[in-house]
Short mmCIF file of C-alpha atoms in Angstrom, two decimals:
data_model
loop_
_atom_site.label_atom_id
_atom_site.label_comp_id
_atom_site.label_asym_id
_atom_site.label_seq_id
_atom_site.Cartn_x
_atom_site.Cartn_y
_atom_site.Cartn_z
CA UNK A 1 -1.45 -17.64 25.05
CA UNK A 2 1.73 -18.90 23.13
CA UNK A 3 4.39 -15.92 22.55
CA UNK A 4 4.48 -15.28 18.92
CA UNK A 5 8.04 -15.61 17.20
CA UNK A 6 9.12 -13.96 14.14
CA UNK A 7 11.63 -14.85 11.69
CA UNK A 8 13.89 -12.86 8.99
CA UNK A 9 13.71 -13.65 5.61
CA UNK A 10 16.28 -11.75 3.05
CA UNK A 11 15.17 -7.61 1.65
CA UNK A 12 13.61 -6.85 4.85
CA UNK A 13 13.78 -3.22 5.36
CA UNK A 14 15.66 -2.42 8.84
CA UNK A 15 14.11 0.29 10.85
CA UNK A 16 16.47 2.75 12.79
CA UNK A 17 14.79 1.01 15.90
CA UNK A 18 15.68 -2.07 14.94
CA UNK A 19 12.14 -3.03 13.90
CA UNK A 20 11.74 -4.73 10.48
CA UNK A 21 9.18 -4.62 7.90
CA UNK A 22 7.36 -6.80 6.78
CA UNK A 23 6.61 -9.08 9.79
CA UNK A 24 7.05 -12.99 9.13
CA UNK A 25 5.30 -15.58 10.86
CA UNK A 26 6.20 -19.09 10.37
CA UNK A 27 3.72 -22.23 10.61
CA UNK A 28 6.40 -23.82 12.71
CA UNK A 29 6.48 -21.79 15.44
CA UNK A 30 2.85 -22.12 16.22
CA UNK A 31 2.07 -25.29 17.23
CA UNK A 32 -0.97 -25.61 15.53
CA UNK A 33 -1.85 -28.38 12.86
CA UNK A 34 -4.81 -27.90 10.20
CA UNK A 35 -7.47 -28.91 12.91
CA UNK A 36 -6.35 -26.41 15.42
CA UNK A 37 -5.53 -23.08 13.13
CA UNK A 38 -8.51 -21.83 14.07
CA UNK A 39 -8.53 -21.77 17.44
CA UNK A 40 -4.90 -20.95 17.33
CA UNK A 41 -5.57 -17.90 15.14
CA UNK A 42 -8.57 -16.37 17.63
CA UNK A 43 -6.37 -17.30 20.59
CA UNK A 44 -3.58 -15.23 18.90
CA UNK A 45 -5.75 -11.83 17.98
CA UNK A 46 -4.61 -9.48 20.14
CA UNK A 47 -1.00 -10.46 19.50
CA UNK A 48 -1.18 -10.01 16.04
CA UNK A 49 -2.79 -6.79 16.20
CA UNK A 50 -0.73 -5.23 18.30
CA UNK A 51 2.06 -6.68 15.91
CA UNK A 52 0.31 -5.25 12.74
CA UNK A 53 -0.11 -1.69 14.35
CA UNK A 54 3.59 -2.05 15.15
CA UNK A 55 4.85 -2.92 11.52
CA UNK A 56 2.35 -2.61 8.92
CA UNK A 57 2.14 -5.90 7.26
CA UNK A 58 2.51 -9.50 8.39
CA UNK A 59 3.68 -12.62 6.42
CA UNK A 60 2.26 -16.02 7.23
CA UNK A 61 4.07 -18.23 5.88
CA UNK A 62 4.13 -22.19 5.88
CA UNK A 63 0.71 -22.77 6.89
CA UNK A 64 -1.96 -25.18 5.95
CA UNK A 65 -3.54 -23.24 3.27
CA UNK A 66 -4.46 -24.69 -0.59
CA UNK A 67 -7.84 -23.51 -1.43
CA UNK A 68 -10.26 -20.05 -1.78
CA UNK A 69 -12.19 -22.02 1.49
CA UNK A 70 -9.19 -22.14 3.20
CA UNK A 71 -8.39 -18.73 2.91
CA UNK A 72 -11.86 -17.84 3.64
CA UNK A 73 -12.01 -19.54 7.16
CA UNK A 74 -8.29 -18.26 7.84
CA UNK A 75 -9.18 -14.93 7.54
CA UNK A 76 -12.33 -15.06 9.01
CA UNK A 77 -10.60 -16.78 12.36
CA UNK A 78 -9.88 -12.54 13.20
CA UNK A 79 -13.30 -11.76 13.22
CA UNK A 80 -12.78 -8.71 11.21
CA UNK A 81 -16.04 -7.20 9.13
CA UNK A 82 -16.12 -8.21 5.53
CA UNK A 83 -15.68 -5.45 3.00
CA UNK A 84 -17.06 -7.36 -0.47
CA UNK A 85 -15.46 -6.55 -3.63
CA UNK A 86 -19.93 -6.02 -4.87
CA UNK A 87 -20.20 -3.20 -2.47
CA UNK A 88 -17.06 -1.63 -3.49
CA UNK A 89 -16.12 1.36 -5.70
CA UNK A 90 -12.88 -1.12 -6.69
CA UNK A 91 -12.11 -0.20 -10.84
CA UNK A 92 -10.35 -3.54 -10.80
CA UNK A 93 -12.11 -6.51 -12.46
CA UNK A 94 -12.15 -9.42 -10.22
CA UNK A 95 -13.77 -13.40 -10.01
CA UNK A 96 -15.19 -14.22 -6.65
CA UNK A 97 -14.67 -17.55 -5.40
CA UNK A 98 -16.68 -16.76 -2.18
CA UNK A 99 -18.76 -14.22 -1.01
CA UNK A 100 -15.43 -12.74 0.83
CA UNK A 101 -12.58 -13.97 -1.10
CA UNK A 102 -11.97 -12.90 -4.23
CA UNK A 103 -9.12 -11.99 -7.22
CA UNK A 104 -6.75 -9.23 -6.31
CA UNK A 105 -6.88 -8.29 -10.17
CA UNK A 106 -7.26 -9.74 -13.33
CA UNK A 107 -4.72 -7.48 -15.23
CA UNK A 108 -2.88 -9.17 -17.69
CA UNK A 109 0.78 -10.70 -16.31
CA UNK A 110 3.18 -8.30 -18.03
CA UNK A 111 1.19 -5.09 -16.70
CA UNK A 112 2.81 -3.82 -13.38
CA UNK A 113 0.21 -2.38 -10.78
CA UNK A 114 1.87 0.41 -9.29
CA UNK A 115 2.21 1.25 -5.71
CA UNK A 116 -1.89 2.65 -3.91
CA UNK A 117 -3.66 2.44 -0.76
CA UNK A 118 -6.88 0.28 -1.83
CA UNK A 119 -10.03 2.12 -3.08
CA UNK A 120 -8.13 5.54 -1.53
CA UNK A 121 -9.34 6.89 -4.88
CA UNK A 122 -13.26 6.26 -3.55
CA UNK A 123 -14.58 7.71 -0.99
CA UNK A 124 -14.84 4.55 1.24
CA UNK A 125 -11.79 2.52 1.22
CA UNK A 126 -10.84 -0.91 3.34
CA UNK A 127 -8.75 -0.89 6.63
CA UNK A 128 -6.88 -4.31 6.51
CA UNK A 129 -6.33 -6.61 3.49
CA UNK A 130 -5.36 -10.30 3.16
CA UNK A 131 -3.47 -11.50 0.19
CA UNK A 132 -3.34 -15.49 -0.38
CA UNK A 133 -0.89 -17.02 -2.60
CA UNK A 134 -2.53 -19.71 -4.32
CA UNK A 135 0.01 -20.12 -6.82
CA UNK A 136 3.13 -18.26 -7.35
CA UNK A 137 4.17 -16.94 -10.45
CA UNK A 138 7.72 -18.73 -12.29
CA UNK A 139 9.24 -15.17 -12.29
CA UNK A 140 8.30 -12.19 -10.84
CA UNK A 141 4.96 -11.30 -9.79
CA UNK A 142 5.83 -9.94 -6.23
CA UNK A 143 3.95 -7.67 -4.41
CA UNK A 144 5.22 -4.82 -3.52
CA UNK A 145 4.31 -3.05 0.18
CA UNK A 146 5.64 0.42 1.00
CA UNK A 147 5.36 2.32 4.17
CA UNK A 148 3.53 5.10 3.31
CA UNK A 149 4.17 7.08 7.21
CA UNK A 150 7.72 6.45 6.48
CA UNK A 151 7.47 8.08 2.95
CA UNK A 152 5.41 11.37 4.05
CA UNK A 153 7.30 11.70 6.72
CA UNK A 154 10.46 11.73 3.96
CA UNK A 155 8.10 14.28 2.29
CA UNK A 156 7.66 16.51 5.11
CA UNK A 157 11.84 16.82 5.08
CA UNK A 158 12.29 16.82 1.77
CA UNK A 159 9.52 19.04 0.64
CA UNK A 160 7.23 20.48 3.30
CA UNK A 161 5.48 23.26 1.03
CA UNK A 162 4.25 20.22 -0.89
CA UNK A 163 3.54 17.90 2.08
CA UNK A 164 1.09 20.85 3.58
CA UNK A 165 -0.41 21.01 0.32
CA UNK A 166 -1.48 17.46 0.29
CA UNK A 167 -2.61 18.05 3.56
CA UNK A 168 -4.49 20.87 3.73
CA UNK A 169 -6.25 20.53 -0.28
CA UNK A 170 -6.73 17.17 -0.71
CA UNK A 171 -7.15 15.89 -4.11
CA UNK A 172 -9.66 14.66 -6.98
CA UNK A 173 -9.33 11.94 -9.70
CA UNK A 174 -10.95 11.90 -12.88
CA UNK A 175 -11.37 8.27 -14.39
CA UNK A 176 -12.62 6.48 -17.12
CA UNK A 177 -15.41 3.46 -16.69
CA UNK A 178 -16.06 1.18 -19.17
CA UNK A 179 -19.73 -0.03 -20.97
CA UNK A 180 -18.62 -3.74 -20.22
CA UNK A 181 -15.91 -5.10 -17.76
CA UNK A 182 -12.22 -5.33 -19.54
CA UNK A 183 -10.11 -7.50 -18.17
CA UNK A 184 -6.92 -6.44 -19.93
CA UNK A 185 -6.96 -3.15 -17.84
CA UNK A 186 -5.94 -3.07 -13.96
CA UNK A 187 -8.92 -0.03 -14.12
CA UNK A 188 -11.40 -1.91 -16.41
CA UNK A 189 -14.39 -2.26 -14.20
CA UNK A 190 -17.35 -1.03 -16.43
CA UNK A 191 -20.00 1.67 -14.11
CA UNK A 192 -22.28 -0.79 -13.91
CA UNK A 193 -20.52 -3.41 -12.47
CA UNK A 194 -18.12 -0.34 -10.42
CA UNK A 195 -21.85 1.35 -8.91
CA UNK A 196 -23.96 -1.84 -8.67
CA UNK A 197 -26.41 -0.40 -11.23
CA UNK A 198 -28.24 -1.31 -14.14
CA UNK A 199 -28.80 1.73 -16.13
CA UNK A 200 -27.52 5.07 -16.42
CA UNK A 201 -30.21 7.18 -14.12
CA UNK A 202 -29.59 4.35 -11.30
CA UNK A 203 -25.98 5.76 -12.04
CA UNK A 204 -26.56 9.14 -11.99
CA UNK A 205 -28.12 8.69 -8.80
CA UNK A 206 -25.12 7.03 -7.23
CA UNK A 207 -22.87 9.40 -8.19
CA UNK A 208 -24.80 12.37 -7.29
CA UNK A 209 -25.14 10.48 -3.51
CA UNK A 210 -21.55 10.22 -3.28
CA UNK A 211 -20.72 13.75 -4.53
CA UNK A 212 -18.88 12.49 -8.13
CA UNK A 213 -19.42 15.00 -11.25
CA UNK A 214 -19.82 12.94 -14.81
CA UNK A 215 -20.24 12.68 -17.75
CA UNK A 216 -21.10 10.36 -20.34
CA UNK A 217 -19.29 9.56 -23.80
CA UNK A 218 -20.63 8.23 -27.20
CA UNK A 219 -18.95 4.84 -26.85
CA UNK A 220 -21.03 4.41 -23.44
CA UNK A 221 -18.49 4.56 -21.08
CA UNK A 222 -18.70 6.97 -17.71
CA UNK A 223 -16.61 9.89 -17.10
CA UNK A 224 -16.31 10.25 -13.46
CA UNK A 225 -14.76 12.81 -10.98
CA UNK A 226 -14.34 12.26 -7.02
CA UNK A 227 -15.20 14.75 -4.62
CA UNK A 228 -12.26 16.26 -2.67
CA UNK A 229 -10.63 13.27 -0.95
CA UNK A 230 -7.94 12.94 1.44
CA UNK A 231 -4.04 12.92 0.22
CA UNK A 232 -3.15 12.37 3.41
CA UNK A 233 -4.43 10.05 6.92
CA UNK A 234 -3.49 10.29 10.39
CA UNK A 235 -3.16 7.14 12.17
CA UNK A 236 -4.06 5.89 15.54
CA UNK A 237 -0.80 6.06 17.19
CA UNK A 238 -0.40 10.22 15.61
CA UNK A 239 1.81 9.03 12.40
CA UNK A 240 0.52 10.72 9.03
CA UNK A 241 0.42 8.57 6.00
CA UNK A 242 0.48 9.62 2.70
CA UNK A 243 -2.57 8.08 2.06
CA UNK A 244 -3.76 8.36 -1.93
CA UNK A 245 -3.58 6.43 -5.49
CA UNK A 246 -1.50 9.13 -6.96
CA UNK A 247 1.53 6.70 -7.07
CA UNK A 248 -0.64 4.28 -9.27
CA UNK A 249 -2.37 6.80 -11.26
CA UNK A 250 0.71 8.95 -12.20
CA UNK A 251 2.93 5.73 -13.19
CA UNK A 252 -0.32 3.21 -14.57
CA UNK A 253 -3.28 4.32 -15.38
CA UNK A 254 -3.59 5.36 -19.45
CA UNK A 255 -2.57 8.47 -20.41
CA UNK A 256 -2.12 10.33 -17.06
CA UNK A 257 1.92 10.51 -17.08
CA UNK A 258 1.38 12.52 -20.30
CA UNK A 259 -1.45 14.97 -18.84
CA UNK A 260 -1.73 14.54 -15.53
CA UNK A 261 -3.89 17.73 -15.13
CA UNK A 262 -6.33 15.87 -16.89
CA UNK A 263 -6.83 12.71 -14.15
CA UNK A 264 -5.79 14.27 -10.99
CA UNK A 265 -5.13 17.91 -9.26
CA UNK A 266 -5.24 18.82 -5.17
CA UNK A 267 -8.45 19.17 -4.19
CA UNK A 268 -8.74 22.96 -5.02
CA UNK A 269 -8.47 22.11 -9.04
CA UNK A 270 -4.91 23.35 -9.23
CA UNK A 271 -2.61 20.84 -10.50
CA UNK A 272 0.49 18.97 -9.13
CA UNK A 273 3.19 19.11 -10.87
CA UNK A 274 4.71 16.05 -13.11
CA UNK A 275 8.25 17.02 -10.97
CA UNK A 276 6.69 16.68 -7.48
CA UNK A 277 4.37 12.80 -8.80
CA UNK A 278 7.95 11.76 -10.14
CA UNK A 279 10.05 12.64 -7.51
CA UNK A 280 8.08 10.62 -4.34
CA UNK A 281 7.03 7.85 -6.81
CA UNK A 282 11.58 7.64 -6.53
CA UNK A 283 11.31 8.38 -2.78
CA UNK A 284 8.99 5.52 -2.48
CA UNK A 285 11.39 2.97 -3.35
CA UNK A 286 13.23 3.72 -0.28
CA UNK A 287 10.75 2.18 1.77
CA UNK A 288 9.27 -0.89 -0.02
CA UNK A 289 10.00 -4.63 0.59
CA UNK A 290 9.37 -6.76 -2.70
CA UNK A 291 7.41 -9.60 -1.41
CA UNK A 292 8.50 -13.07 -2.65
CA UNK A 293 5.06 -15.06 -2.57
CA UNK A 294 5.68 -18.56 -2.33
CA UNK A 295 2.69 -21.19 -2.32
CA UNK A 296 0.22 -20.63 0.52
CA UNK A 297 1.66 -17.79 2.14
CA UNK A 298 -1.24 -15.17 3.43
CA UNK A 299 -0.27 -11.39 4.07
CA UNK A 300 -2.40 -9.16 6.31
CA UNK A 301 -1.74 -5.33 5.39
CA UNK A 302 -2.26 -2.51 7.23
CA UNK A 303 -4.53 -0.45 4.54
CA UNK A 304 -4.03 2.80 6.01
CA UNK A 305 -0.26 2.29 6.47
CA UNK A 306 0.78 0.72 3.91
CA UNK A 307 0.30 0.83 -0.17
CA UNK A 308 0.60 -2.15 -2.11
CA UNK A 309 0.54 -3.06 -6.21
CA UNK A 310 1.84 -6.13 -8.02
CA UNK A 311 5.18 -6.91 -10.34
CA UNK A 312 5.08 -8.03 -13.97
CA UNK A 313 5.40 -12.07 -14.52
CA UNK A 314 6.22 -14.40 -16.60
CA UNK A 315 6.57 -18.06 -17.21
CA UNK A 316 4.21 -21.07 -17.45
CA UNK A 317 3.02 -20.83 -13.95
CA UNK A 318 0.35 -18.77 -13.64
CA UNK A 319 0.60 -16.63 -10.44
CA UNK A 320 -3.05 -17.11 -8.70
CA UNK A 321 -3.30 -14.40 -5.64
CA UNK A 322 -6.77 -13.74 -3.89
CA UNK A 323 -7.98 -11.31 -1.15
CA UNK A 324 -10.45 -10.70 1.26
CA UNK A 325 -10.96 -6.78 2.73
CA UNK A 326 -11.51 -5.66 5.79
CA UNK A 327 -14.10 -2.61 6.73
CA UNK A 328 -13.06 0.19 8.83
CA UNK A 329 -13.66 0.54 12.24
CA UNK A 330 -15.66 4.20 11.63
CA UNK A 331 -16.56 5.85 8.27
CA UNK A 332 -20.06 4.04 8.45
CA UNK A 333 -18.03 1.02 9.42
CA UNK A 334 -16.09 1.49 6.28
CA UNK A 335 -18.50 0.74 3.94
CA UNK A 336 -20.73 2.64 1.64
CA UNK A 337 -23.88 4.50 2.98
CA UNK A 338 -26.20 4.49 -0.15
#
């Protein structure tokens, strides 16, 4: 088994360990043309694993990689189980291009999607993604990744009363779903597409399965509330990670920075404070890395460790960045049980 070698590339965050994050593995180092990636890759599993757990998030970069198929049988070389965007509870509208791979988000360039875990505001969310660059934008569109163990740990010093709340209560979102699918929202997903239903007692039904109160408004759209869900997720090596969408929802999603009460509270209906959203949406900075997609690269991400969103862009370029998801190892293998 070759001995993988990473590189540095410029922004990434030093650990006090002397780790750095995000990982970067170049083409170059491996040896491997297009014929033999994928025997490369499966030879290279355990590696790479052991090398995700460690950091979080991994940039290949330099590889063979131009097309939706190529991604495809990239990412399927780790022989993880497929999470499809169709079985999902994603509110982002996205184009497959294969049954795996698929749009990270249609959202239109100059909206900024705001740090999240993916699908953390659902009650089954993905373990692992992959991003693919396709195409990078002319300016901007970066992705940003944030270690979300380093940040509640931060939170814990900074403001344990707060960090045991999240702990202990949970919390609930309360979110809007379209008739029809709009694209010019990063939540736009109409209910039908969002529950894989056609009408509104196949709805009902869903929702009532996965422990969601509704309601419905004139216009057609769904009003729908989560059970309690988890604010925070222990890991596998004992690490806690603040594991939610709150980031996202306080900063993007319409009208929550004005009433917040109104879209999210801890689990126990009380609400957090606009003070406490603000103040570790700041602390967050401290521990994200800015990814600078170039053409081709591929990024696997930690889910559970590490939120993710995307930059504004510009320019005549348009960025092009697809994913495939990953199930989790438990949870009904991740994915939904209806």
């Amino acid at each position: 088994m070759n001995t993988l070698a990473f590189l540095n590339i410029p922004g990434q965050l030093q650990q006090a360990d002397g780790s750095v994050f995000p990982l970067v593995l170049d083409h170059e180092h491996t040896q491997a043309g297009r014929t033999e990636l994928d025997t490369w890759l499966r030879s290279q599993r355990e590696g790479i694993a052991a090398a995700l757990a460690e950091s979080g998030a991994i940039l290949f970069r330099g590889f063979p990689l131009d097309s939706a198929e190529d991604f495809d049988a990239f990412s399927a070389a780790f022989g993880y189980p497929d999470f499809t965007y169709q079985e999902s509870l994603s509110n982002a509208v996205r184009i497959n291009f294969t049954p795996r791979v698929f749009t990270a988000n249609e959202a239109p360039p100059q909206v900024n999607i705001y740090l999240h875990h993916e699908m953390a505001q659902t009650p089954v969310s993905p373990s692992k993604l992959f991003f693919f660059c396709r195409r990078a934008a002319a300016q901007g569109g970066e992705t940003p990744l944030c270690r979300s163990d380093l940040l509640f740990a931060h939170i814990k010093q900074e403001m344990p009363a707060v960090a045991q709340e999240f702990k202990t209560k949970g919390v609930r979102y309360r979110s809007r779903m379209p008739a029809l699918d709009d694209p010019l929202s990063g939540q736009g997903r109409s209910w039908r597409s969002t529950l894989s239903v056609n009408d509104t007692e196949a709805a009902e039904a869903k929702l009532r399965q996965l422990g969601y109160d509704w309601e419905w408004l004139s216009d057609g759209s769904l009003i729908a509330r989560t059970p309690v869900l988890p604010a925070v997720r222990t890991l596998s090596d004992g690490s806690e990670s603040f594991y939610n969408q709150l980031i996202a929802a306080y900063l993007g999603w319409p009208g929550v920075k004005e009433s917040p009460e109104k879209f999210i509270s801890f689990g126990d209906d009380t609400p957090i404070s606009p003070a406490i959203l603000h103040q570790i949406a700041h602390m967050a900075e401290a521990f994200t890395f800015d990814l600078p997609w170039q053409d081709g690269d591929v990024a696997l991400v930690d889910n559970y460790r590490v939120m993710h969103g995307r930059r504004a862009y510009a320019g005549d370029r348009k960025r092009e960045v697809l994913v495939t998801l990953v199930a989790g190892a438990s949870e009904n293998n991740g994915k939904p049980s209806y």
